[in-house]
Structure formats: C-alpha cells, structure tokens
Short mmCIF file of C-alpha atoms and ligand atoms in Angstrom, two decimals:
data_model
loop_
_atom_site.label_atom_id
_atom_site.label_comp_id
_atom_site.label_asym_id
_atom_site.label_seq_id
_atom_site.Cartn_x
_atom_site.Cartn_y
_atom_site.Cartn_z
CA UNK A 130 72.02 106.34 59.74
CA UNK A 131 71.52 104.12 62.68
CA UNK A 132 74.13 102.97 65.23
CA UNK A 133 74.08 99.45 66.74
CA UNK A 134 75.53 99.12 70.33
CA UNK A 135 76.47 95.67 71.68
CA UNK A 136 78.02 95.01 74.98
CA UNK A 137 77.19 93.55 78.35
CA UNK A 138 73.48 94.08 79.06
CA UNK A 139 74.23 95.86 82.41
CA UNK A 140 75.97 98.77 80.70
CA UNK A 141 74.26 99.05 77.24
CA UNK A 142 71.86 101.88 78.48
CA UNK A 143 74.84 103.74 80.07
CA UNK A 144 76.65 103.73 76.58
CA UNK A 145 73.48 104.85 74.74
CA UNK A 146 72.94 107.67 77.27
CA UNK A 147 76.55 108.76 77.13
CA UNK A 148 76.44 108.99 73.39
CA UNK A 149 73.12 110.71 73.33
CA UNK A 150 74.52 113.21 75.85
CA UNK A 151 76.98 114.27 73.20
CA UNK A 152 74.52 114.17 70.20
CA UNK A 153 70.77 113.71 71.11
CA UNK A 154 69.95 113.20 67.45
CA UNK A 155 71.66 109.85 67.18
CA UNK A 156 69.47 106.87 66.23
CA UNK A 157 70.92 104.17 68.58
CA UNK A 158 69.76 100.52 68.60
CA UNK A 159 70.62 98.18 71.41
CA UNK A 160 71.61 94.73 70.29
CA UNK A 161 69.74 92.46 69.60
CA UNK A 162 67.04 95.02 68.75
CA UNK A 163 68.78 96.15 65.72
CA UNK A 164 65.56 97.08 63.74
CA UNK A 165 65.92 97.17 59.86
CA UNK A 166 69.41 95.73 59.13
CA UNK A 167 69.96 98.06 56.13
CA UNK A 168 69.72 101.05 58.40
CA UNK A 169 72.70 100.16 60.52
CA UNK A 170 75.81 102.03 59.41
CA UNK A 171 77.98 101.95 62.53
CA UNK A 172 78.41 99.15 65.14
CA UNK A 173 79.98 99.89 68.51
CA UNK A 174 80.88 96.55 70.01
CA UNK A 175 82.65 94.86 72.84
CA UNK A 176 84.20 91.37 72.79
CA UNK A 177 81.05 89.31 73.20
CA UNK A 178 79.72 90.36 69.75
CA UNK A 179 79.97 87.72 67.06
CA UNK A 180 81.66 89.12 63.95
CA UNK A 181 79.72 86.80 61.74
CA UNK A 182 76.54 88.53 63.03
CA UNK A 183 77.87 91.80 61.64
CA UNK A 184 77.50 90.50 58.15
CA UNK A 185 73.81 90.97 58.43
CA UNK A 186 74.09 94.65 58.00
CA UNK A 187 74.67 95.46 54.31
CA UNK A 188 75.35 99.16 54.89
CA UNK A 189 77.82 98.88 57.70
CA UNK A 190 80.46 101.54 57.24
CA UNK A 191 82.30 101.62 60.60
CA UNK A 192 83.03 99.24 63.46
CA UNK A 193 84.18 100.75 66.76
CA UNK A 194 85.71 98.78 69.70
CA UNK A 195 84.53 99.70 73.17
CA UNK A 196 88.05 99.23 74.44
CA UNK A 197 91.68 99.98 73.58
CA UNK A 198 92.13 96.43 72.38
CA UNK A 199 90.64 95.12 69.07
CA UNK A 200 91.90 91.58 68.98
CA UNK A 201 88.31 90.34 69.77
CA UNK A 202 87.06 92.16 66.63
CA UNK A 203 89.88 90.92 64.41
CA UNK A 204 89.79 87.31 65.30
CA UNK A 205 88.12 85.06 62.64
CA UNK A 206 85.96 85.71 60.75
CA UNK A 207 86.91 89.41 61.59
CA UNK A 208 85.02 92.49 60.60
CA UNK A 209 83.04 92.42 57.35
CA UNK A 210 85.40 93.04 54.53
CA UNK A 211 86.13 96.74 53.77
CA UNK A 212 84.64 97.92 57.10
CA UNK A 213 87.34 100.12 58.92
CA UNK A 214 87.76 99.57 62.62
CA UNK A 215 88.30 102.21 65.28
CA UNK A 216 89.39 101.71 68.72
CA UNK A 217 89.37 103.76 71.96
CA UNK A 218 92.22 106.08 72.86
CA UNK A 219 90.94 107.37 76.10
CA UNK A 220 92.78 109.19 78.79
CA UNK A 221 90.74 107.56 81.56
CA UNK A 222 91.73 104.14 80.28
CA UNK A 223 95.35 105.11 80.05
CA UNK A 224 95.36 106.72 83.56
CA UNK A 225 93.66 103.70 85.22
CA UNK A 226 96.17 101.25 83.51
CA UNK A 227 98.98 103.39 84.80
CA UNK A 228 97.55 103.26 88.35
CA UNK A 229 97.15 99.42 88.15
CA UNK A 230 100.64 98.81 86.87
CA UNK A 231 102.10 101.17 89.59
CA UNK A 232 99.94 99.43 92.29
CA UNK A 233 101.38 96.01 91.39
CA UNK A 234 104.95 97.09 90.81
CA UNK A 235 104.93 98.72 94.18
CA UNK A 236 103.30 95.71 95.83
CA UNK A 237 106.15 93.52 94.54
CA UNK A 238 108.86 95.99 95.10
CA UNK A 239 107.75 96.69 98.68
CA UNK A 240 107.40 93.07 99.57
CA UNK A 241 103.72 93.42 100.27
CA UNK A 242 103.02 89.75 100.09
CA UNK A 243 105.77 88.99 102.58
CA UNK A 244 104.48 91.58 105.08
CA UNK A 245 100.88 90.35 104.75
CA UNK A 246 102.08 86.79 105.44
CA UNK A 247 103.99 88.06 108.51
CA UNK A 248 100.80 90.04 109.62
CA UNK A 249 98.90 86.69 109.55
CA UNK A 250 101.40 85.40 112.02
CA UNK A 251 101.52 88.59 114.08
CA UNK A 252 105.17 88.70 113.28
CA UNK A 253 106.94 92.10 113.77
CA UNK A 254 110.06 91.86 111.52
CA UNK A 255 111.72 94.17 109.03
CA UNK A 256 112.80 92.77 105.71
CA UNK A 257 115.76 94.19 103.81
CA UNK A 258 114.99 97.71 102.47
CA UNK A 259 114.31 97.44 98.76
CA UNK A 260 116.22 99.92 96.47
CA UNK A 261 114.04 101.45 93.82
CA UNK A 262 117.09 102.57 91.82
CA UNK A 263 118.11 98.97 91.48
CA UNK A 264 114.64 97.52 90.55
CA UNK A 265 114.47 97.50 86.77
CA UNK A 266 110.94 97.49 85.21
CA UNK A 267 110.69 96.21 81.69
CA UNK A 268 107.50 97.08 79.66
CA UNK A 269 106.43 95.06 76.73
CA UNK A 270 104.64 97.50 74.44
CA UNK A 271 105.20 101.24 74.48
CA UNK A 272 102.03 102.38 72.95
CA UNK A 273 99.81 104.96 74.75
CA UNK A 274 99.38 102.69 77.80
CA UNK A 275 102.98 101.58 78.00
CA UNK A 276 104.44 105.03 77.50
CA UNK A 277 102.14 106.52 80.27
CA UNK A 278 103.02 103.69 82.72
CA UNK A 279 106.81 104.24 81.85
CA UNK A 280 106.40 107.88 82.83
CA UNK A 281 104.73 107.09 86.15
CA UNK A 282 107.40 104.48 87.09
CA UNK A 283 110.15 106.89 86.18
CA UNK A 284 108.67 109.52 88.50
CA UNK A 285 108.82 107.04 91.36
CA UNK A 286 112.41 106.30 90.47
CA UNK A 287 112.47 102.95 88.86
CA UNK A 288 114.90 102.38 85.90
CA UNK A 289 112.41 101.75 83.01
CA UNK A 290 113.17 99.61 80.03
CA UNK A 291 110.72 99.10 77.17
CA UNK A 292 110.33 96.81 74.24
CA UNK A 293 108.51 97.13 70.93
CA UNK A 294 108.64 95.14 67.74
CA UNK A 295 109.78 98.10 65.69
CA UNK A 296 112.43 100.52 67.19
CA UNK A 297 111.11 103.35 69.22
CA UNK A 298 112.85 106.06 71.34
CA UNK A 299 111.23 107.38 74.46
CA UNK A 300 113.02 109.82 76.72
CA UNK A 301 114.16 108.26 79.95
CA UNK A 302 113.29 104.80 78.81
CA UNK A 303 115.96 102.29 77.72
CA UNK A 304 114.33 101.04 74.52
CA UNK A 305 114.81 97.63 72.90
CA UNK A 306 113.26 96.24 69.70
CA UNK A 307 112.95 92.87 67.76
CA UNK A 308 113.67 89.43 68.91
CA UNK A 309 117.30 90.18 69.86
CA UNK A 310 116.25 93.26 71.81
CA UNK A 311 113.58 91.16 73.58
CA UNK A 312 116.17 88.74 74.89
CA UNK A 313 118.56 91.69 75.96
CA UNK A 314 115.72 93.47 77.84
CA UNK A 315 114.50 90.37 79.64
CA UNK A 316 117.97 89.68 80.96
CA UNK A 317 117.91 93.09 82.64
CA UNK A 318 114.28 93.07 83.95
CA UNK A 319 113.24 92.51 87.52
CA UNK A 320 109.66 93.27 87.02
CA UNK A 321 108.14 92.51 83.53
CA UNK A 322 104.94 94.39 82.60
CA UNK A 323 103.02 93.33 79.51
CA UNK A 324 100.89 95.94 77.88
CA UNK A 325 101.10 94.70 74.31
CA UNK A 326 98.20 94.40 71.86
CA UNK A 327 97.43 90.76 71.04
CA UNK A 328 98.49 89.87 67.55
CA UNK A 329 99.76 86.63 65.93
CA UNK A 330 103.37 87.97 66.53
CA UNK A 331 102.80 88.69 70.32
CA UNK A 332 100.61 85.60 71.22
CA UNK A 333 102.48 83.46 73.69
CA UNK A 334 105.37 86.01 74.18
CA UNK A 335 105.51 85.17 77.88
CA UNK A 336 106.58 81.50 77.71
CA UNK A 337 109.08 79.10 79.04
CA UNK A 338 112.05 80.52 77.09
CA UNK A 339 111.32 84.13 77.75
CA UNK A 340 110.45 83.59 81.39
CA UNK A 341 113.87 81.82 81.77
CA UNK A 342 115.67 84.79 80.54
CA UNK A 343 114.34 86.89 83.39
CA UNK A 344 116.67 87.01 86.41
CA UNK A 345 115.66 84.59 89.11
CA UNK A 346 113.25 86.10 91.63
CA UNK A 347 111.67 88.53 89.10
CA UNK A 348 107.95 89.30 88.74
CA UNK A 349 105.37 89.28 85.99
CA UNK A 350 102.50 91.72 85.56
CA UNK A 351 100.11 91.03 82.68
CA UNK A 352 97.33 93.40 81.68
CA UNK A 353 97.76 92.93 77.92
CA UNK A 354 95.81 89.87 77.08
CA UNK A 355 95.60 86.28 78.44
CA UNK A 356 96.86 85.02 75.05
CA UNK A 357 100.24 86.75 75.63
CA UNK A 358 101.16 84.18 78.30
CA UNK A 359 101.45 80.49 78.24
CA UNK A 360 99.78 79.86 81.49
CA UNK A 361 101.33 76.47 82.18
CA UNK A 362 104.80 77.98 81.50
CA UNK A 363 104.09 80.74 83.97
CA UNK A 364 102.87 78.35 86.62
CA UNK A 365 105.87 76.08 86.21
CA UNK A 366 108.15 79.15 86.62
CA UNK A 367 106.24 80.29 89.72
CA UNK A 368 106.33 76.75 91.25
CA UNK A 369 110.08 76.47 90.65
CA UNK A 370 110.56 79.85 92.48
CA UNK A 371 112.23 81.36 89.35
CA UNK A 372 109.34 83.83 89.13
CA UNK A 373 108.54 85.28 92.60
CA UNK A 374 105.06 86.53 91.84
CA UNK A 375 102.54 87.45 89.26
CA UNK A 376 99.76 90.13 89.04
CA UNK A 377 97.34 89.04 86.18
CA UNK A 378 94.37 90.81 84.99
CA UNK A 379 93.79 89.01 81.73
CA UNK A 380 93.21 85.36 81.01
CA UNK A 381 92.36 82.98 78.22
CA UNK A 382 89.56 82.07 78.54
CA UNK A 383 87.75 84.73 80.45
CA UNK A 384 86.26 84.43 83.01
CA UNK A 385 89.15 82.42 84.50
CA UNK A 386 87.56 78.95 85.13
CA UNK A 387 86.85 78.34 88.79
CA UNK A 388 89.23 75.34 88.86
CA UNK A 389 92.18 77.15 87.43
CA UNK A 390 95.34 77.01 89.50
CA UNK A 391 95.89 80.70 89.28
CA UNK A 392 92.96 81.36 91.54
CA UNK A 393 94.50 79.65 94.50
CA UNK A 394 98.23 80.19 93.85
CA UNK A 395 99.87 81.96 96.68
CA UNK A 396 102.19 83.94 94.37
CA UNK A 397 99.40 84.97 92.00
CA UNK A 398 97.19 88.00 92.29
CA UNK A 399 94.15 87.59 90.13
CA UNK A 400 92.12 90.49 88.79
CA UNK A 401 88.88 89.96 86.70
CA UNK A 402 90.07 92.05 83.69
CA UNK A 403 89.36 95.16 85.66
CA UNK A 404 92.69 97.05 85.56
CA UNK A 405 91.27 99.65 83.38
CA UNK A 406 87.49 99.73 82.62
CA UNK A 407 85.96 101.70 79.88
CA UNK A 408 83.83 104.53 81.17
CA UNK A 409 81.07 105.29 78.58
CA UNK A 410 80.87 108.99 79.36
CA UNK A 411 84.58 109.38 78.88
CA UNK A 412 84.70 107.30 75.74
CA UNK A 413 81.59 108.52 73.99
CA UNK A 414 82.81 111.86 72.73
CA UNK A 415 85.53 110.17 70.39
CA UNK A 416 82.97 107.65 69.24
CA UNK A 417 80.41 110.30 68.32
CA UNK A 418 83.25 112.34 66.68
CA UNK A 419 83.85 109.44 64.44
CA UNK A 420 80.18 109.01 63.58
CA UNK A 421 80.08 112.75 62.68
CA UNK A 422 83.23 112.39 60.56
CA UNK A 423 81.72 109.48 58.78
CA UNK A 424 78.47 111.38 58.01
CA UNK A 425 80.52 114.36 56.64
CA UNK A 426 82.92 112.20 54.70
CA UNK A 427 85.97 113.42 56.83
CA UNK A 428 88.92 111.26 57.83
CA UNK A 429 88.16 108.93 60.78
CA UNK A 430 90.22 108.94 63.86
CA UNK A 431 91.88 106.10 66.04
CA UNK A 432 91.61 103.74 63.10
CA UNK A 433 93.16 100.22 63.39
CA UNK A 434 96.09 99.38 61.20
CA UNK A 435 95.07 95.82 59.85
CA UNK A 436 98.53 94.95 58.89
CA UNK A 437 99.92 95.59 62.36
CA UNK A 438 96.81 94.09 64.10
CA UNK A 439 96.17 96.97 66.38
C1 LIG B 790 90.45 97.10 76.45
C2 LIG B 790 90.23 96.22 77.61
O1 LIG B 790 90.89 96.58 75.39
O2 LIG B 790 89.57 96.59 78.53
O3 LIG B 790 90.26 98.22 76.61
O4 LIG B 790 90.70 95.09 77.61
#
C-alpha cells in the first residue's frame, strides 16, 4: 500500500516526516512523483489537488483532506466514485480557530479600529465603555469549531447564539435552526461569526437579505469559506454603514485578487486564510490511524457524510 501526499510544495516534506514519525514503515509518495498508480491506496490532499487526477489510481481506497473542510474535495468532479473521504478533526485547528474568533470579536467589541484611528491623530479620548453582557455574538455553524468558539465567548461573558440547519442544543448557547431560526437569530446578533462548512445549502448565506436582518452597526466575521458570503452585498452593507466592520479570513477566489476592494476597505480586516493552519505533526496521528484501520479492515474515523456535504 502506498500513500500519495499532495499539498503546497513548501510543506509536503513536513507532512511526510510527520506521518513517518508516527509509522516509519509507511510508503509515502510526494505528488507528482506517485510512482506506479496501481500501488496508491490512500491520497492525502489539500485544495490544490485536481480530483480528476485521482481517477488515475485504480486501487484508491481512501481520500483524506488536509484540513477540517472538504468542499474542495467534493466539488465537481468530486472524489472517485466509492472512495470514502475523511477530514481532520484536530484540537490544534479548533483551538486556533477559537483564538482567531475571540481576537476579532474583542477587536470589534473593544472599538480597536476607533482607538487606532485616534492614535494616528494622537488623540487622547475615551469612547463609551462597551458592555459585554449586551453584545450578542451569533455563530453560524455549531460543529467542533463553532462549539469551541461559543465556549470561549461565553467565558468572556458574551451572550452567545448559534445556528445550525438541523436543531441542536448546546448548554449556554441560545440555539436556532432552519430558515426561520436563521432570521430570528440574525435579528438578535451584534457580531455574526460564520464557521459553517460550505455546501450547496450554505453557499451565499451572508447576502443582502441576511445582512439586512442584522441590527444596524453590527459586525461580520467569516472564517468558514469565501463562498459563504456574497462579497458585493457585504461591501454594499459596509459602505452604507449598516455593517460596521468585517474580519475575513476566507475569500472566493483565493488568494484574494490584488485589485479587490476588500484589501483597501477601511472597515475590513483581511487575513490570508490563516485563522487556523493545519500543523502536520498534530494532524498526522489521526491520518495514520485511518491508514492502519484501512489496512486492518476496521471502521474508519472522521468520515465525511456525503449527503450532508461535510
Ligand atoms: C480547513 C482550512 O479546512 O484550513 O482546515 O480551511
């Protein structure tokens, strides 16, 4: 059994070494040096890999995403038919995402942009004190990332609301579900955080209508996927002042084109898809665990539910 690794050239060797540190007997091939296609049984890929290329490997039995998201692997033509897909469920990814969400919620809540603007003018002036208990944070998506971020925000003292497509209950989080629930939550959300998986159902969820439901002066934080937001609608809401600021880590396309208005917009914080970066040595044990399970014919872990799209 051989394993094909495919990601950015700069971290390919780091992934290989991290996996070999867990199991030195693995036969790992770095794309495009796959060797004999029939020997490849597992592909561990990031978003740059062309799914059509994977059809070259007649004995492929498992595809693993090098991230928490799998939308890049599921988009047409998708993985070769019958090949299960596993994703990462990694504590380091979850912790880092929680930090990033907290960082930006606190930036908006504590008027950081206003104080920086005052600093630029050497202006010594207090702004009205914000009240944490009155700043409602609404999270789209209560999977591992959303639930963890909700917990951090609660510890700081924010009222936390959460939305999922199917009803969920999470202690301390006011939960909403479905289309009606989305409208209800948005009407009570001062800072909207998107941590959803990108599926046909969630594409474009941050759009003119949903943004209009947020109270005037609210903020948007997106570290789901660029496809969750209609960029022009968000820009219009920022320009009109209805949305007071946005922290964005994900875009469509990526990298964000140099001429895009987000780059220079005074109310937008742009991050280069770096809110939560996969660390190979943290992720490798679960990938190798799945390879061992495959070899031994045992149930695989962290499998994607194709019907749900994540
Ligand atoms: C991921 C990502 O899916 O980094 O993990 O976007």
